[in-house]
Structure formats: C-alpha cells, structure tokens
XYZ file of C-alpha atoms in Angstrom:
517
model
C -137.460 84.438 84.495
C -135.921 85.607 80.747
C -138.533 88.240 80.227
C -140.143 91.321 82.237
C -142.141 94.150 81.467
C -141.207 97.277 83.705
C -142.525 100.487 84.860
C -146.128 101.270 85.465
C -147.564 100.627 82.079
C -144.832 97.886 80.747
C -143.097 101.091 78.641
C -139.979 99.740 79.736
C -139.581 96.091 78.743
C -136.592 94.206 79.712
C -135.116 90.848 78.227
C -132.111 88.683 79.610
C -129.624 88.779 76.333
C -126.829 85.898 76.780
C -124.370 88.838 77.526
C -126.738 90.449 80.130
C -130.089 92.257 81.016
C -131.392 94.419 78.578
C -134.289 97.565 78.963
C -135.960 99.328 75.966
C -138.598 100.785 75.139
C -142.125 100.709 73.863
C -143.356 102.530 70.653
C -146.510 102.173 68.739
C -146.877 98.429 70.706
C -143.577 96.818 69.488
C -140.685 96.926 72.197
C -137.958 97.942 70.843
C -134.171 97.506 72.197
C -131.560 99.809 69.608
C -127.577 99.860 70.005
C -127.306 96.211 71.822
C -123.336 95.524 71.179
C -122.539 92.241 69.377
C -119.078 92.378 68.843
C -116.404 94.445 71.063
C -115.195 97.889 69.435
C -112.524 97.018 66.929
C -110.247 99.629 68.047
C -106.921 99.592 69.283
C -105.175 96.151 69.343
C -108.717 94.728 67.900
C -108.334 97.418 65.151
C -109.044 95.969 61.934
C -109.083 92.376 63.649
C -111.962 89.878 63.104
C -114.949 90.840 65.324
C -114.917 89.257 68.966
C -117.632 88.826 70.475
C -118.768 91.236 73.547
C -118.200 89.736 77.064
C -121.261 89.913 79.617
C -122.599 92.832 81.997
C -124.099 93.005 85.206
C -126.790 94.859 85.884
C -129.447 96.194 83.718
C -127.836 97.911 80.358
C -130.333 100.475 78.671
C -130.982 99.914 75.025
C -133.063 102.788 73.936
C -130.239 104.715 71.399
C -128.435 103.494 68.300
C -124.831 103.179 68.841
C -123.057 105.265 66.593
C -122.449 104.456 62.706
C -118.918 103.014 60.859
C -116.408 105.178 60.181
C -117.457 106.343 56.562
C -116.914 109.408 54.549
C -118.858 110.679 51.739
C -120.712 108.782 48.565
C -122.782 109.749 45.850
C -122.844 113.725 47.235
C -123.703 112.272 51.138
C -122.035 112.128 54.404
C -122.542 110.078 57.050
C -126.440 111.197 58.748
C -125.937 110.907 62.336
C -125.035 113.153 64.818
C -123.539 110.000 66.992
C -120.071 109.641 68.179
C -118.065 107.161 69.549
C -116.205 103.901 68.896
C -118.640 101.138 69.941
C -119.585 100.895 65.824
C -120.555 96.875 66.102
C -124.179 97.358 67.348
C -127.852 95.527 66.999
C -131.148 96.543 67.067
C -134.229 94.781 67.584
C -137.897 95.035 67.029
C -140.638 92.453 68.681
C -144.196 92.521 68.933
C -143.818 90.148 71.441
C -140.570 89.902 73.304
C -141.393 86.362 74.741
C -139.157 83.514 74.979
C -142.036 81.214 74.277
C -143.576 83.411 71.284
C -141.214 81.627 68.406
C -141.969 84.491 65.554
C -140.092 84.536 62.805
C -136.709 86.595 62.901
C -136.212 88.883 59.719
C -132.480 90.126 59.949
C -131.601 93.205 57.693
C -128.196 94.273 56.132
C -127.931 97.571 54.379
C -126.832 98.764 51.330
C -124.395 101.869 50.808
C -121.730 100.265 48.026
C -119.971 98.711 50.646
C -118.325 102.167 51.745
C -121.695 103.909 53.591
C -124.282 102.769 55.621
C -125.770 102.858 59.336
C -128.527 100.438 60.970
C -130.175 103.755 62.802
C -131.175 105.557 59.866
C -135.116 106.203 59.831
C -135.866 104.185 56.705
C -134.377 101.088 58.566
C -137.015 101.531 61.585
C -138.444 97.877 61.258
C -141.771 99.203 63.841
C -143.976 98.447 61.324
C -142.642 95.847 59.545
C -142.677 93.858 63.180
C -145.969 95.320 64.062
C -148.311 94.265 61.272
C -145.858 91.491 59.966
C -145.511 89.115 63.388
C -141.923 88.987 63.348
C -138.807 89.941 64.950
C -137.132 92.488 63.075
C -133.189 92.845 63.748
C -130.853 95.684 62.245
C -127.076 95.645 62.791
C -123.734 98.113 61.691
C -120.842 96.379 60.246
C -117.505 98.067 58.847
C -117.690 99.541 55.223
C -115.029 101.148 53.999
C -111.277 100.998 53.992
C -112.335 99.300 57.699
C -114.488 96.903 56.476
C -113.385 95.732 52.804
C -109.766 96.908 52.170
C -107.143 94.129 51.394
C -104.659 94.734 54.224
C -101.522 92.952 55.062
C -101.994 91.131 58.361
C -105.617 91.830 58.148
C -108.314 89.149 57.807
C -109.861 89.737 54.333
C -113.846 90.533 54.458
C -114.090 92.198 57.565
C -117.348 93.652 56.806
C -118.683 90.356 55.829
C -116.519 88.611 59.279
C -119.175 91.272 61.276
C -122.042 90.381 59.227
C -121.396 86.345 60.595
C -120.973 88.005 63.906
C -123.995 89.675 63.653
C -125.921 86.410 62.757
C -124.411 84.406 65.464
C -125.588 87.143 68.406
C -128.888 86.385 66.696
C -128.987 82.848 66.821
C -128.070 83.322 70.562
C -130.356 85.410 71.552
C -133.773 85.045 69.072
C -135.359 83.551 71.291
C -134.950 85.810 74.397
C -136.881 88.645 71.724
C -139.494 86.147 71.197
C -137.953 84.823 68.055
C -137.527 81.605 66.506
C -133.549 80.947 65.970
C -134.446 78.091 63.908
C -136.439 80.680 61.317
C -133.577 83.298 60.852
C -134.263 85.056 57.360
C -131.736 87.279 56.017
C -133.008 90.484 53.478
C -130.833 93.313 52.164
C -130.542 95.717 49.298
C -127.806 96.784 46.871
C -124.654 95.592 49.240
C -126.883 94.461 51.840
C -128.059 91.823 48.984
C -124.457 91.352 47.951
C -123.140 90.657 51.223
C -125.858 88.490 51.605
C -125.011 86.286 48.372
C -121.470 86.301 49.817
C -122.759 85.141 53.228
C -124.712 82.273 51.126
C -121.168 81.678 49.450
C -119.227 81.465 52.787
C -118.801 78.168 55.237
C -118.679 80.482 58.399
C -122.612 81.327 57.983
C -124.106 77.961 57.006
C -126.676 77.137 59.334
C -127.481 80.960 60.532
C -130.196 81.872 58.644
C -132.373 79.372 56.779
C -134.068 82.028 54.458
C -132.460 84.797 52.190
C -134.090 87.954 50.293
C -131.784 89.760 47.599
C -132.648 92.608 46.591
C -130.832 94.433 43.680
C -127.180 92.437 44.462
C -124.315 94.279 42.785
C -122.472 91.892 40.323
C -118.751 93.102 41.818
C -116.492 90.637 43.988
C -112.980 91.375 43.386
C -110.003 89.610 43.511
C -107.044 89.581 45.667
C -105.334 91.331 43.410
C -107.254 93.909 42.434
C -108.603 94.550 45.898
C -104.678 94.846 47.438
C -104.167 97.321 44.465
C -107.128 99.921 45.109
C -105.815 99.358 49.228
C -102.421 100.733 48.596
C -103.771 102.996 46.385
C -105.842 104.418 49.279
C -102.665 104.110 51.926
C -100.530 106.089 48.842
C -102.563 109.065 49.850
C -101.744 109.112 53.229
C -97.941 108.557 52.417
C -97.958 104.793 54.394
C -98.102 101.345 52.859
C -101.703 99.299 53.117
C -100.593 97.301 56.736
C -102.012 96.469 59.716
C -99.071 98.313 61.217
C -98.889 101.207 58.664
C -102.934 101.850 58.866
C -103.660 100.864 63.018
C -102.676 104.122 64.092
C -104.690 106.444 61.431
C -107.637 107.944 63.044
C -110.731 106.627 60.910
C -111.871 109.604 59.631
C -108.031 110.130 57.850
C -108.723 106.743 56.300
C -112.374 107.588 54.997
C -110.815 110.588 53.342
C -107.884 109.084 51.751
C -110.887 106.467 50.509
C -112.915 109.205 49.059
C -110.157 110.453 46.893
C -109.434 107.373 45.213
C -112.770 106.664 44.918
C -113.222 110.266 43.426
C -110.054 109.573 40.581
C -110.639 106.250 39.932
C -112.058 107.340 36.273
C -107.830 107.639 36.094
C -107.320 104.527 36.500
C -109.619 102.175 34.032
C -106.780 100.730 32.152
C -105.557 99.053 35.629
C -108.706 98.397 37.424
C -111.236 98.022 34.593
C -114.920 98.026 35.171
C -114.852 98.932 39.027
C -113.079 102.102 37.636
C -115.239 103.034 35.135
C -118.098 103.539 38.177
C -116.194 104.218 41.016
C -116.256 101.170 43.169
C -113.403 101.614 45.608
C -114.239 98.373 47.305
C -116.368 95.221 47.342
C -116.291 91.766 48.884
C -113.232 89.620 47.529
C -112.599 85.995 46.597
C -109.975 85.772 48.925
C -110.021 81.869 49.268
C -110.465 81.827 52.643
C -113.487 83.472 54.105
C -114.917 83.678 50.681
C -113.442 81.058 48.481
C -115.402 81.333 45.563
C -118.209 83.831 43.630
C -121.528 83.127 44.880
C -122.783 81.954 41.371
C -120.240 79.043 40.795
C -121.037 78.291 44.874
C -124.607 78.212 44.850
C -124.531 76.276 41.427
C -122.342 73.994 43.463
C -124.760 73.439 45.628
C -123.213 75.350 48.578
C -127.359 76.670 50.066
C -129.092 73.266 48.875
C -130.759 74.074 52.397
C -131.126 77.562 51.963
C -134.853 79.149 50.298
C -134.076 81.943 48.171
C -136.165 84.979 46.930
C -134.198 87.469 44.893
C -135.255 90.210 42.053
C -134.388 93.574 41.296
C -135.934 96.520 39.800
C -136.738 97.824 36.203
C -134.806 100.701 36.218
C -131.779 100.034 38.483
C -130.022 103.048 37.049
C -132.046 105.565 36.646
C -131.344 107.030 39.661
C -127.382 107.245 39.173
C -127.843 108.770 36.363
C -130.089 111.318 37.879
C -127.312 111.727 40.105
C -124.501 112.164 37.670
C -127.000 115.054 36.161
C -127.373 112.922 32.614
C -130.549 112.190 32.949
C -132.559 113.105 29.626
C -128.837 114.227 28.747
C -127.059 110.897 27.614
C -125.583 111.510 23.936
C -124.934 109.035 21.191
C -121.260 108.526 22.479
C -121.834 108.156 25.913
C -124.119 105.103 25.002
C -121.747 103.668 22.385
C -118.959 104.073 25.044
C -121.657 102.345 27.866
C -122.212 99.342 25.559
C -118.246 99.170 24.958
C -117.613 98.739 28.429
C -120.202 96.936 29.853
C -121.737 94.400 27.707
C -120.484 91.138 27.645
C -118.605 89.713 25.109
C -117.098 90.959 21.554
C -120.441 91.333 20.393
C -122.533 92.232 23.606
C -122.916 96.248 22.056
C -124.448 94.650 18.556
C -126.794 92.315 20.624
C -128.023 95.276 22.736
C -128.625 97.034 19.694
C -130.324 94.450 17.372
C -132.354 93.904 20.859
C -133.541 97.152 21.111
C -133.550 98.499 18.094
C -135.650 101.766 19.122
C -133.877 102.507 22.092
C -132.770 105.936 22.843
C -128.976 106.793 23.598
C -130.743 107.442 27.398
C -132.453 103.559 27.358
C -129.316 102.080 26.077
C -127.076 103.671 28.324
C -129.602 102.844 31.543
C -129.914 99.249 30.237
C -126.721 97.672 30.252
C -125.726 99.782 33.330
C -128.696 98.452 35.084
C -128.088 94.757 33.707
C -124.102 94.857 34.446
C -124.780 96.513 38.025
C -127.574 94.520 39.282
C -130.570 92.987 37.629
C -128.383 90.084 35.693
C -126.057 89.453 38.504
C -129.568 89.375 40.779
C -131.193 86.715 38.144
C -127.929 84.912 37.766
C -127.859 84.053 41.335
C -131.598 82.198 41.382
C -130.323 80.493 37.758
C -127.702 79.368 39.805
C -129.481 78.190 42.790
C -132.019 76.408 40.566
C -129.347 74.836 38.590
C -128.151 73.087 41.862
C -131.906 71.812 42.342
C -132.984 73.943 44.905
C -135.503 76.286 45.162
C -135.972 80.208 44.285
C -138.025 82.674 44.010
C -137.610 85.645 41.380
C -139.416 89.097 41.586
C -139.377 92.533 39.507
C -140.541 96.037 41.001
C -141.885 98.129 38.014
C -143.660 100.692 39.826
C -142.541 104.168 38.879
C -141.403 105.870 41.500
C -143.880 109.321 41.794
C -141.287 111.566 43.325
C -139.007 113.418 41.432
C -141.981 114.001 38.998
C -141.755 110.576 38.233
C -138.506 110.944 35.808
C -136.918 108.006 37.840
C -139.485 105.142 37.018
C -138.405 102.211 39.397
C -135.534 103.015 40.266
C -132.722 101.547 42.642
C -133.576 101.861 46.016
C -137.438 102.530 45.459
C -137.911 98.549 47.153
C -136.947 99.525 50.654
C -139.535 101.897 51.665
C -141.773 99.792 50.185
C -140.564 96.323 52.136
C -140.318 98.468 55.227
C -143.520 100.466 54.850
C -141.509 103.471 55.718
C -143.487 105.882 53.289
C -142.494 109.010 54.580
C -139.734 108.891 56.544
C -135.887 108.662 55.711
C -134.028 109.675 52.147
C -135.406 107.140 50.028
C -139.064 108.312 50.564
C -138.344 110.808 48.328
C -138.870 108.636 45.922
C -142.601 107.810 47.402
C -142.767 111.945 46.572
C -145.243 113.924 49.300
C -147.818 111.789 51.265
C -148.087 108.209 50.264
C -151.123 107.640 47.638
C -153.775 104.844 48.575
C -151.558 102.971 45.634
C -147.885 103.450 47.320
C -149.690 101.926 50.256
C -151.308 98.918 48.838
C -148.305 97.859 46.804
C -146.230 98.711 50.180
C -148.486 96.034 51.836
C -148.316 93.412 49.517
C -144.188 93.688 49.473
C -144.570 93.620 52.815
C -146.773 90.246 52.815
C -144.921 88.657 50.437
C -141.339 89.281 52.815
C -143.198 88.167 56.104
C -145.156 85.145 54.174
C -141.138 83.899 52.813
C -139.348 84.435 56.190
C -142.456 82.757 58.072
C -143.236 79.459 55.251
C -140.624 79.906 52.330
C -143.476 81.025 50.426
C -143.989 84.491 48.713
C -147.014 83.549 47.033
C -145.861 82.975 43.506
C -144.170 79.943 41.482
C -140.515 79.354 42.436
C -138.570 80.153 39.055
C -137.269 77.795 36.791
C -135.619 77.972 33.119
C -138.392 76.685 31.408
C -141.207 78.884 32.125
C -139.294 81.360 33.964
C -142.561 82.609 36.132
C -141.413 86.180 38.175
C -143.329 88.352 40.447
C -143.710 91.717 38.577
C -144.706 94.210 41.183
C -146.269 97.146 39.653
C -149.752 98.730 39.663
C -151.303 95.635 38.723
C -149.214 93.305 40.286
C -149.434 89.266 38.788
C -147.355 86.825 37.793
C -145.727 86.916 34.325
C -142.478 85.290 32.375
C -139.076 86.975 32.819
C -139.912 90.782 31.911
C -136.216 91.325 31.013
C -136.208 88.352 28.526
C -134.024 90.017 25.850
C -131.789 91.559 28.451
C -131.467 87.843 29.516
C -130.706 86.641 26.523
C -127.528 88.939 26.114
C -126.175 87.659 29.029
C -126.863 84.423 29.415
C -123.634 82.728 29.297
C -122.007 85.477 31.104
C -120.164 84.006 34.102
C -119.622 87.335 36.356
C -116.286 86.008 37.776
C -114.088 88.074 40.152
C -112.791 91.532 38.584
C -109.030 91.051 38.239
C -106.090 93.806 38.580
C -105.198 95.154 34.862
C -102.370 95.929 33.744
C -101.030 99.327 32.345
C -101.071 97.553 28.728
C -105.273 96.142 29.504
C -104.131 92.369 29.888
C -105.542 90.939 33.405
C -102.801 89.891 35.477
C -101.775 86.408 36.641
C-alpha cells in the first residue's frame, strides 16, 4: 500500500514519499502536505554547497506546516512575512485532489518571484487549494535560496545555487508525483517575475532537461549577468562585512549578517552605474549568471538553438509591467521631462532606441514614456523574445497579454506587475498582491480569474491554452482583459524598437563605461 487515508473522517491523509511516510491534512477537499524537505539544510559544511538530497525517515513525518523561508532581508520597503524560524529552508509543498498513485493528474510546479533576493513558498497568495481543487491537478510549491545564498558569485561556491535547488526541487517531484496522485511524465513548470526567469534559465540548463515537459512564463526579467559582473556586486556585498566573497570568508556569517550587507549594496547601487550599468540603474543586486557551467548560455540564444525542441511553451506579460514600481518609488503621476529623457537614455536599445520611442509614441506623456521602456527593458520584450526564440527553433509557443486594470489602488496601476498571480491562483482576497484585486472580488475579477485559471490547467494537462501558438507572421496573442479574444501583438511598436535587440549577459563596466574583457 502507497496511499492511506487516516483518522475517522480521512482528515488526515497519509502518502509513502520515496524518503518516507508522510501525514497532512485535509482542507476544503484537497489534501494537502506543506514543508516536505527535498534537499538537506545547507548549513554548516553543506553551507552554500549544491543541494543534496534528504536521506529517508522512519516512521510517519507530519506535513501540516511550511518550513521556514530563505534567509532574505528587505526589498522594495518589505521584510521577510513569516514568523518561522529555523534552518531546514529547502522545503515542498503539495496540493492533490486526489492523492492516489493510480490518479495520474497533471503536476503544476510553481517558482516564485521576489527579484531573486525575496521570496517564500508559504505565503497565502501561493496556497494552490483552489487551483488543485477546481483545476484537477497536483499543485507543488517549493523555497529555494535567493539572495547572497542563492545567486552570489562565490569563490569555491557552485554558481546558481538558487537555480541548483530549483533542479532539486524538480527531481523530488519527478520521484514522488505519482505517490500525490500525479503524473511525473506531465510535470509543468509556471512562475512569475524571477520565478519566470529562473524558469527560462531552467529551460536553458542541461541539468533540468527531461523534468518538466511544460513551461508558463510569466513577466521574465531580461537580467542574466555575467561572471564578471556577478563576482563584482559579491565582493561588493563581502566589502561591507570587512571579508572577501569566499566560501571560507562567508561560511561562518550568520545569514541574516549576509542579507544585511546585501541590502546595502543593493540600497547604493545608484553609486555605482558607471561600473555595473543597467542592473545599477534599478537596483538588481543579483540575478542568474552565464557561468558556463550550470548555465552556459542566455536562454534566448539556447532556446533559438534548439535547447527545449521538446519543451511546450506559454509565456506573456502584462501591459503595464511598471506601473507598480513606479508607484513604489512615489513617481507615479510625478515623472518629469528629464526623468523620461534620462529613462530612454538608459534603457532603450541602440544609439537611436530614445528617437524610435519617441517617433513611436509621439503623444506620450513623460509618465508613458518613462513606464514604457522600463516595462519593455524589464520584462515584456525579454518575455516575447523568449517565444521568438523558441519559434525560431521550430517549436511551439504560446504568447499572452493581461490588460485588465487592476481596481485597487483606485485603479492608478492599470495591469500592473504582479496583478497575474492572484488571478492564475484564484487567490482574490488573500495575500499582498490582492490588493491589487482592491476589496471583495467583482463578478468580473472572478470570471477573468477563471478563465486564467482554465487556460493554465488546459496547457499543463494538453499543451493547449486555447488560442493559436504564436508565430512571426501573424503574431496571434491572448489579450486578457474585460473582453478577452485573440488579437495580433498589442505591443507591436514596442516590438518593433526592439526587435534586433539580443539581451545578452550584463557585463562588469569599467570606471571609464567600456565593458570589460
């Protein structure tokens, strides 16, 4: 026997993991089984070591509480939300309708966002209840390191950490689907922001081929960095701390110390643009580099390679990616004449990108022009780039755009990042990011909530959202709005502007503005 349901009324149901026996809980008729390790803790000797993978139990091991979150300190104005401690950071979650070897649901597998420095698996909006519930499928959440832990280039450190758990994560999956009532052989991967990045790394990267047959990117960020660069921002972040960025410098440094010195950098790295260019100019301590060995190349050039032939894609974005930064930064409806000239300077591509943005949108406001090309250089042309790519290689892709205006916030947001995962979850009013549902969901939040939601499950269970795959000739998106339907490339002139635009890794600068060598 694999399977049991316990206690008087099957509350408690129990499945045999490969490590061990496993009891969780029942809620709203899904069983659900939270904090399952995957990896051992990587502390101590396994401190900033590639995950290993957790050895077996005896006995019955309750599942019924997160495990607590990544060491992380604070982003965008937040802190880590949990009020979990502990060391045991390399944790799963899992959601069935049916935990029953012989079921063979789909498995939808979700990696967070939080620009690669935040981010938890236990955080309410995550709760994948309903998603499993009304959807048929396994839903699966997991932690992996963000941070200095996670993504910092450190001597005698495996590059990609974050990404190594992420693999890890995949491969406890694949070996135990089944036991959840999941099909290992229908694995579909969907994230958001660095979720979706990691994810078109993971497509990029040898180590996952043939764990997940299915991907969903949503909103990828366009920065990979290089060696380089990467080793530069680390010792940056040691420099603060008074030690040099080593395994045997760092090891000893509780995490919290490290999180800190990470937030500082991160907070001055407007000081810094003439070494570290873009990533500076919008304070990206840390992203996934092209380290040539567990990520040898930027997912464009590797899916146009032909790396995920084998691999279904459905990627897209939202309208107004940056709306919501610049809420944050308090520039919203405040964005002057220079701050857009000095946007376009920076970010568009090419010696003439700042013309082209202008010629293309000749009646945008300072406000539009500065959202625009932060949205486009951020994520919705690095999001489009990778379907172009994966088309280019002849395989197949599906492209979407959420243009709903977010109600919360009196609406001043329109649809803005994040406003896709409530939505895909159907988490309307619970978490941070239903804020941006605003109050009790409206009969319309719901109903475009649903069809997400159909369109996901539909993918992960057939490879079908319901809409044309994409191609370069009529371009055919799914634009997600109150009247959602099928329509060419909304972002067409955006497009244009950056259509030879090769988004290659960011390179170290040097004090003179010349990349390095």
């Amino acid at each position: 026997m694999t399977a049991a349901e316990s206690g008087p009324s099957g509350s408690r149901p129990e499945v045999r993991s490969a490590a061990g026996w496993l009891r969780g809980s029942r809620e709203a008729g899904v069983a659900v089984f939270r904090g399952i390790p995957f990896a051992e803790p990587p502390v101590g000797t396994l401190r900033f070591a590639a995950p290993r993978a957790i050895p077996a139990w005896s006995g019955v091991r309750d599942a019924l509480a997160y495990g607590p979150p990544p060491p992380q300190g604070g982003h965008f104005g937040m802190a880590a939300r949990s009020q979990h401690v502990g060391d045991g950071w390399l944790t799963a979650n899992v959601w069935s309708p049916e935990p029953d070897p012989a079921a063979g649901l789909p498995v939808m597998v979700w990696i967070q966002g939080g620009a690669y420095v935040i981010g938890m698996s236990g955080l309410p909006e995550y709760d994948g209840g309903r998603l499993a519930r009304e959807g048929g499928v396994v839903v699966v959440t997991f932690n992996y390191r963000v941070g200095i832990e996670g993504f910092a280039q450190i001597e005698g450190a495996p590059a990609n950490r974050g990404l190594l758990d992420q693999v890890a994560a995949l491969e406890w999956v694949r070996d135990n689907a089944r036991a959840f009532g999941g099909d290992p052989d229908r694995v579909t991967v969907f994230g958001q922001s660095a979720g979706g990045g990691s994810i078109a790394a993971l497509l990029a990267m040898s180590r996952a081929a043939g764990l997940f047959r299915r991907a969903v990117v949503q909103s990828m960020p366009g920065t990979f960095f290089s060696p380089e660069l990467a080793a530069d921002i680390a010792a940056a972040c040691a420099a603060e701390l008074g030690l040099r960025p080593t395994v045997a410098d760092l090891s000893g440094v509780a995490p919290d110390r490290l999180s800190s010195a990470a937030d500082a950098v991160g907070a001055a790295m407007d000081q810094r643009v003439r070494r570290w260019g873009l990533p500076a100019h919008r304070a990206i301590p840390f992203s996934p580099v092209v380290d040539g060995e567990v990520l040898t190349d930027t997912p464009w050039r590797a899916l146009a390679g032909g790396a995920c032939r084998g691999v279904e894609l459905l990627v897209g974005h939202t309208r107004d990616e940056q709306r919501l930064f610049t809420a944050v930064s308090g520039l919203l409806g405040e964005v002057t004449d220079k701050q857009a000239a000095d946007a376009l300077r920076v970010f568009a591509p090419g010696p003439d990108g700042a013309r082209r943005y202008r010629d293309a949108f000749p009646a945008a406001s300072p406000d539009e022009l500065y959202d625009l090309v932060h949205s486009d250089w951020l994520f919705r042309m690095p999001s489009l780039h990778l379907a172009e790519a994966q088309t280019a290689a002849g395989a197949r892709a599906h492209v979407y755009e959420l243009a709903w205006p977010a109600p919360g916030m009196g609406g001043a947001l329109g649809a803005c990042h994040g406003l896709d995962v409530p939505l895909v979850f159907g988490n309307l009013d619970r978490g941070q990011p239903a804020a941006l549902i605003g109050g009790a969901p409206s009969p319309e939040a719901e109903a475009l909530s649903a069809r997400m939601r159909a369109a996901w499950v539909s993918f992960a269970g057939r490879g079908d959202p319901g809409w044309p795959a994409y191609d370069t000739e009529r371009r055919l998106v799914q634009r997600f709005s109150s009247r959602t339907g099928v329509v060419p490339y909304p972002e067409e002139s955006a497009r244009l502007i950056w259509r030879r635009h090769t988004f290659p890794a960011l390179p170290l600068i040097d004090r003179t503005g010349e990349p390095t060598t």
